[in-house]
């Protein structure tokens, strides 16, 4: 709670944009005490994926959106890159980002690989515009032409495009602990607690849709930025018990590989992890779980 409610504890990671590199950026980051965030020991870490962090709090200057000009880097919570690294996207795969706004994870996926087809979906109208602006700010036209940006209800995509994708990311709407603790409005807090019950039902429906949209052999990653067990482990347990064609995937190797940078809740299953914010390592909260579809439904 102390870390989440204290902006002077907050840290930002700097994800470099491989489509728009400025020559002195990396040396400038190094001079300011930044170091590469992810070690080479990770099971999946593409060479083009470059991200920098430092232990001191503070924020690297943000870049303004300028039409027609690509930004050189994206500022984000380093823990939000773990779902992307867990997804392990390879060149040529068909990929769906089911709840894509504001677009940081979509941008990060494109730092890793060139999907054959990349579908970014965001149901909420306002957030969808934000997603489109993010894509315009970071992705060059030839790549944008390979992408589909839609405003579909994520719960229906499985029916609309059954067994179409190799990889699906479900970065689900959740009771975002960082923002609602920080706003500290008692009425808002009561509303959030009431919403929590509805959210887990929505999250389950989104996950079920994602499983339908996956090809057999394909994998999905589910993530939230809440500490709520009802929206994390419980949702994954429910999908594993109700979908016989889905198996958990071990991501403990990735967790071990980044344990210097992040603090994890102990006692989690091998297919899930939960990043806990701490002073000096203020990343998270971020829950990540990985599943694989073994056969047609």
Short mmCIF file of C-alpha atoms in Angstrom, two decimals:
data_model
loop_
_atom_site.label_atom_id
_atom_site.label_comp_id
_atom_site.label_asym_id
_atom_site.label_seq_id
_atom_site.Cartn_x
_atom_site.Cartn_y
_atom_site.Cartn_z
CA UNK A 1 0.00 0.00 0.00
CA UNK A 2 2.80 2.48 0.88
CA UNK A 3 4.54 1.95 -2.45
CA UNK A 4 1.32 2.09 -4.49
CA UNK A 5 0.15 5.34 -2.91
CA UNK A 6 3.52 7.18 -3.02
CA UNK A 7 4.37 8.66 -6.43
CA UNK A 8 7.93 9.32 -5.20
CA UNK A 9 8.41 5.53 -5.01
CA UNK A 10 7.22 4.91 -8.56
CA UNK A 11 9.60 3.79 -11.26
CA UNK A 12 9.32 3.64 -15.03
CA UNK A 13 10.96 1.33 -17.51
CA UNK A 14 12.06 2.70 -20.89
CA UNK A 15 11.18 0.31 -23.74
CA UNK A 16 13.08 1.30 -26.88
CA UNK A 17 11.22 1.38 -30.19
CA UNK A 18 13.12 -0.65 -32.76
CA UNK A 19 11.31 1.19 -35.58
CA UNK A 20 12.69 4.60 -34.54
CA UNK A 21 16.10 4.54 -32.91
CA UNK A 22 18.00 7.63 -31.96
CA UNK A 23 21.80 7.17 -31.95
CA UNK A 24 22.63 8.61 -28.50
CA UNK A 25 19.64 7.30 -26.56
CA UNK A 26 21.22 4.21 -25.01
CA UNK A 27 24.37 6.04 -23.88
CA UNK A 28 22.20 8.84 -22.44
CA UNK A 29 20.21 6.24 -20.46
CA UNK A 30 23.44 4.66 -19.19
CA UNK A 31 24.70 8.08 -18.00
CA UNK A 32 21.49 8.48 -15.97
CA UNK A 33 21.97 5.16 -14.18
CA UNK A 34 19.74 2.97 -16.37
CA UNK A 35 20.70 -0.64 -17.11
CA UNK A 36 19.14 -3.37 -19.31
CA UNK A 37 16.07 -4.62 -17.43
CA UNK A 38 15.98 -8.24 -18.55
CA UNK A 39 18.97 -10.60 -18.33
CA UNK A 40 20.05 -12.72 -21.28
CA UNK A 41 19.30 -15.86 -19.22
CA UNK A 42 15.57 -15.64 -19.99
CA UNK A 43 13.98 -18.52 -21.95
CA UNK A 44 12.65 -15.97 -24.48
CA UNK A 45 14.29 -12.60 -25.08
CA UNK A 46 14.50 -11.45 -28.72
CA UNK A 47 17.58 -9.38 -29.61
CA UNK A 48 15.46 -6.43 -30.79
CA UNK A 49 13.66 -6.22 -27.44
CA UNK A 50 15.52 -3.61 -25.42
CA UNK A 51 14.29 -2.19 -22.16
CA UNK A 52 16.08 -0.12 -19.50
CA UNK A 53 15.37 0.45 -15.82
CA UNK A 54 17.11 1.96 -12.82
CA UNK A 55 16.63 1.43 -9.10
CA UNK A 56 16.16 5.13 -8.29
CA UNK A 57 12.56 6.34 -8.64
CA UNK A 58 11.79 9.12 -11.08
CA UNK A 59 10.60 9.40 -14.62
CA UNK A 60 12.41 9.65 -17.92
CA UNK A 61 10.87 12.54 -19.96
CA UNK A 62 7.80 11.46 -21.90
CA UNK A 63 7.61 12.17 -25.63
CA UNK A 64 4.57 14.01 -27.02
CA UNK A 65 2.46 12.49 -29.79
CA UNK A 66 3.37 14.09 -33.14
CA UNK A 67 1.40 12.96 -36.20
CA UNK A 68 3.71 11.44 -38.80
CA UNK A 69 6.64 11.03 -36.39
CA UNK A 70 7.44 7.84 -34.49
CA UNK A 71 8.36 7.96 -30.82
CA UNK A 72 11.72 6.50 -29.78
CA UNK A 73 10.61 4.83 -26.54
CA UNK A 74 7.59 3.85 -24.46
CA UNK A 75 7.48 4.47 -20.69
CA UNK A 76 5.76 1.76 -18.68
CA UNK A 77 5.74 -0.39 -15.56
CA UNK A 78 8.45 -3.02 -16.23
CA UNK A 79 6.21 -5.78 -14.81
CA UNK A 80 3.73 -5.21 -17.64
CA UNK A 81 6.32 -6.62 -20.06
CA UNK A 82 6.25 -10.04 -18.35
CA UNK A 83 2.98 -11.13 -20.04
CA UNK A 84 4.56 -10.29 -23.43
CA UNK A 85 7.73 -12.28 -22.66
CA UNK A 86 5.59 -15.18 -21.39
CA UNK A 87 3.61 -15.19 -24.67
CA UNK A 88 6.80 -15.93 -26.69
CA UNK A 89 5.56 -14.59 -30.04
CA UNK A 90 7.51 -15.82 -33.08
CA UNK A 91 7.70 -14.28 -36.58
CA UNK A 92 4.75 -15.21 -38.80
CA UNK A 93 2.37 -16.26 -36.00
CA UNK A 94 -1.22 -15.02 -35.92
CA UNK A 95 -1.62 -13.03 -32.70
CA UNK A 96 -4.62 -11.53 -30.89
CA UNK A 97 -4.34 -8.86 -28.18
CA UNK A 98 -7.90 -9.15 -26.85
CA UNK A 99 -8.04 -6.09 -24.53
CA UNK A 100 -5.29 -4.03 -26.11
CA UNK A 101 -5.63 -0.41 -24.90
CA UNK A 102 -3.70 1.70 -24.14
CA UNK A 103 -1.38 -0.30 -26.42
CA UNK A 104 1.87 -0.78 -24.49
CA UNK A 105 1.75 -4.57 -24.71
CA UNK A 106 0.87 -4.42 -28.43
CA UNK A 107 3.92 -2.19 -29.00
CA UNK A 108 6.05 -4.59 -26.92
CA UNK A 109 4.87 -7.62 -28.94
CA UNK A 110 6.06 -5.88 -32.11
CA UNK A 111 9.46 -5.27 -30.49
CA UNK A 112 9.73 -9.08 -30.19
CA UNK A 113 8.56 -10.39 -33.56
CA UNK A 114 6.67 -9.70 -36.79
CA UNK A 115 3.35 -11.56 -36.53
CA UNK A 116 1.81 -12.88 -39.74
CA UNK A 117 -1.38 -11.18 -38.65
CA UNK A 118 -1.77 -9.03 -35.56
CA UNK A 119 -5.26 -8.25 -34.27
CA UNK A 120 -5.52 -5.57 -31.55
CA UNK A 121 -8.98 -5.30 -30.03
CA UNK A 122 -10.43 -2.79 -27.56
CA UNK A 123 -14.15 -2.67 -26.79
CA UNK A 124 -14.19 0.64 -24.88
CA UNK A 125 -14.61 3.58 -27.28
CA UNK A 126 -12.37 6.08 -25.50
CA UNK A 127 -9.63 3.52 -24.81
CA UNK A 128 -9.84 2.36 -28.43
CA UNK A 129 -8.92 5.86 -29.64
CA UNK A 130 -6.00 5.84 -27.20
CA UNK A 131 -4.89 2.47 -28.64
CA UNK A 132 -5.01 3.83 -32.21
CA UNK A 133 -2.89 6.83 -31.22
CA UNK A 134 -0.33 4.58 -29.51
CA UNK A 135 -0.04 2.40 -32.63
CA UNK A 136 0.32 5.50 -34.82
CA UNK A 137 3.06 6.83 -32.48
CA UNK A 138 5.19 3.67 -32.46
CA UNK A 139 4.53 1.52 -35.51
CA UNK A 140 5.50 2.38 -39.13
CA UNK A 141 2.94 2.17 -41.94
CA UNK A 142 4.14 -1.11 -43.50
CA UNK A 143 3.50 -2.86 -40.17
CA UNK A 144 0.22 -1.05 -39.50
CA UNK A 145 -1.01 -2.51 -42.81
CA UNK A 146 -0.48 -6.02 -41.38
CA UNK A 147 -2.57 -5.17 -38.30
CA UNK A 148 -6.30 -5.13 -37.59
CA UNK A 149 -7.59 -2.75 -34.92
CA UNK A 150 -11.17 -3.53 -33.85
CA UNK A 151 -13.75 -2.49 -31.23
CA UNK A 152 -15.44 -5.86 -30.77
CA UNK A 153 -16.82 -7.25 -27.53
CA UNK A 154 -13.93 -9.56 -26.56
CA UNK A 155 -16.41 -12.16 -25.27
CA UNK A 156 -17.61 -12.71 -28.87
CA UNK A 157 -14.28 -13.00 -30.71
CA UNK A 158 -14.04 -16.74 -30.00
CA UNK A 159 -17.35 -17.30 -31.81
CA UNK A 160 -16.46 -14.89 -34.64
CA UNK A 161 -12.96 -16.31 -35.25
CA UNK A 162 -12.78 -19.83 -33.84
CA UNK A 163 -9.33 -21.48 -33.82
CA UNK A 164 -7.79 -18.62 -35.80
CA UNK A 165 -4.82 -17.56 -33.62
CA UNK A 166 -1.51 -19.11 -32.53
CA UNK A 167 -1.12 -16.77 -29.55
CA UNK A 168 -3.68 -14.75 -27.55
CA UNK A 169 -2.98 -12.15 -24.87
CA UNK A 170 -5.83 -11.42 -22.44
CA UNK A 171 -4.71 -8.38 -20.43
CA UNK A 172 -8.06 -8.26 -18.74
CA UNK A 173 -10.01 -5.28 -17.32
CA UNK A 174 -9.47 -5.53 -13.56
CA UNK A 175 -9.77 -3.59 -10.30
CA UNK A 176 -6.47 -1.79 -10.97
CA UNK A 177 -5.03 -1.55 -7.43
CA UNK A 178 -2.51 1.16 -8.26
CA UNK A 179 -5.05 3.64 -9.64
CA UNK A 180 -7.87 3.04 -7.20
CA UNK A 181 -5.65 3.16 -4.11
CA UNK A 182 -4.10 6.34 -5.42
CA UNK A 183 -7.43 8.07 -6.12
CA UNK A 184 -8.42 7.30 -2.48
CA UNK A 185 -12.05 8.31 -3.02
CA UNK A 186 -14.17 6.31 -0.48
CA UNK A 187 -17.24 6.17 -2.76
CA UNK A 188 -15.07 5.02 -5.66
CA UNK A 189 -13.53 2.34 -3.40
CA UNK A 190 -16.95 0.96 -2.39
CA UNK A 191 -17.97 0.86 -6.06
CA UNK A 192 -14.73 -0.97 -6.94
CA UNK A 193 -15.37 -3.63 -4.30
CA UNK A 194 -18.86 -4.19 -5.68
CA UNK A 195 -17.45 -4.41 -9.21
CA UNK A 196 -14.91 -7.06 -8.20
CA UNK A 197 -17.57 -9.80 -8.27
CA UNK A 198 -18.74 -8.74 -11.74
CA UNK A 199 -15.17 -8.39 -13.00
CA UNK A 200 -14.22 -12.01 -12.31
CA UNK A 201 -17.25 -13.14 -14.32
CA UNK A 202 -16.25 -10.86 -17.24
CA UNK A 203 -12.64 -12.06 -17.02
CA UNK A 204 -13.77 -15.70 -17.18
CA UNK A 205 -15.93 -14.97 -20.25
CA UNK A 206 -13.03 -13.18 -21.98
CA UNK A 207 -10.73 -16.12 -21.23
CA UNK A 208 -13.26 -18.63 -22.54
CA UNK A 209 -13.56 -16.59 -25.74
CA UNK A 210 -9.73 -16.52 -26.02
CA UNK A 211 -9.58 -20.32 -25.70
CA UNK A 212 -12.14 -20.63 -28.53
CA UNK A 213 -10.09 -18.26 -30.70
CA UNK A 214 -6.91 -20.33 -30.22
CA UNK A 215 -5.76 -23.03 -32.61
CA UNK A 216 -5.00 -26.40 -31.00
CA UNK A 217 -1.34 -26.19 -29.94
CA UNK A 218 -1.65 -22.43 -29.45
CA UNK A 219 -1.07 -20.68 -26.14
CA UNK A 220 -2.58 -17.79 -24.25
CA UNK A 221 -1.38 -15.51 -21.49
CA UNK A 222 -3.79 -13.97 -18.99
CA UNK A 223 -2.69 -10.91 -17.02
CA UNK A 224 -4.11 -8.31 -14.62
CA UNK A 225 -2.69 -5.47 -12.54
CA UNK A 226 -4.54 -6.41 -9.35
CA UNK A 227 -3.62 -8.39 -6.22
CA UNK A 228 -7.17 -9.79 -6.04
CA UNK A 229 -7.11 -13.59 -5.90
CA UNK A 230 -10.71 -13.66 -7.16
CA UNK A 231 -9.57 -11.97 -10.40
CA UNK A 232 -6.31 -13.93 -10.71
CA UNK A 233 -5.79 -17.54 -9.57
CA UNK A 234 -9.52 -18.19 -9.11
CA UNK A 235 -10.34 -17.20 -12.70
CA UNK A 236 -7.54 -19.43 -14.04
CA UNK A 237 -8.65 -22.37 -11.83
CA UNK A 238 -12.19 -21.97 -13.13
CA UNK A 239 -11.08 -22.01 -16.80
CA UNK A 240 -8.85 -25.06 -16.18
CA UNK A 241 -11.74 -26.95 -14.55
CA UNK A 242 -14.34 -25.95 -17.17
CA UNK A 243 -12.25 -26.27 -20.38
CA UNK A 244 -10.93 -29.82 -20.66
CA UNK A 245 -8.83 -28.92 -23.73
CA UNK A 246 -6.62 -26.41 -21.84
CA UNK A 247 -3.42 -27.17 -19.92
CA UNK A 248 -1.29 -24.97 -17.63
CA UNK A 249 2.19 -24.02 -18.93
CA UNK A 250 5.18 -23.72 -16.56
CA UNK A 251 6.55 -20.13 -16.48
CA UNK A 252 8.72 -20.57 -13.39
CA UNK A 253 11.88 -20.40 -15.57
CA UNK A 254 10.97 -16.87 -16.62
CA UNK A 255 10.22 -15.90 -13.01
CA UNK A 256 13.61 -17.23 -11.88
CA UNK A 257 15.34 -15.35 -14.71
CA UNK A 258 13.93 -11.96 -13.59
CA UNK A 259 14.01 -12.51 -9.81
CA UNK A 260 16.77 -9.88 -9.44
CA UNK A 261 14.47 -7.19 -10.85
CA UNK A 262 11.08 -8.20 -9.40
CA UNK A 263 9.61 -9.37 -6.09
CA UNK A 264 7.19 -12.28 -6.48
CA UNK A 265 4.53 -13.64 -4.14
CA UNK A 266 5.71 -17.05 -2.95
CA UNK A 267 3.57 -20.18 -3.05
CA UNK A 268 2.14 -19.65 -6.55
CA UNK A 269 1.58 -22.52 -9.01
CA UNK A 270 4.20 -23.05 -11.75
CA UNK A 271 1.90 -21.65 -14.46
CA UNK A 272 1.40 -18.28 -12.68
CA UNK A 273 3.26 -15.46 -10.98
CA UNK A 274 2.35 -12.29 -9.09
CA UNK A 275 4.71 -9.28 -8.94
CA UNK A 276 4.49 -7.41 -5.62
CA UNK A 277 5.51 -3.72 -5.45
CA UNK A 278 8.29 -2.95 -2.97
CA UNK A 279 10.39 0.14 -2.22
CA UNK A 280 13.26 0.20 -4.72
CA UNK A 281 11.39 -2.39 -6.83
CA UNK A 282 8.08 -0.64 -7.23
CA UNK A 283 7.00 -2.75 -10.23
CA UNK A 284 3.54 -4.30 -10.30
CA UNK A 285 1.15 -5.44 -9.13
CA UNK A 286 1.09 -7.78 -12.13
CA UNK A 287 -0.43 -11.24 -12.31
CA UNK A 288 0.57 -13.49 -15.22
CA UNK A 289 -0.66 -17.00 -16.07
CA UNK A 290 0.00 -19.11 -19.18
CA UNK A 291 -2.20 -21.82 -20.70
CA UNK A 292 -2.02 -24.01 -23.78
CA UNK A 293 -4.85 -25.42 -25.92
CA UNK A 294 -4.25 -29.10 -26.54
CA UNK A 295 -7.21 -29.99 -28.80
CA UNK A 296 -10.33 -28.63 -30.47
CA UNK A 297 -13.21 -28.01 -28.11
#
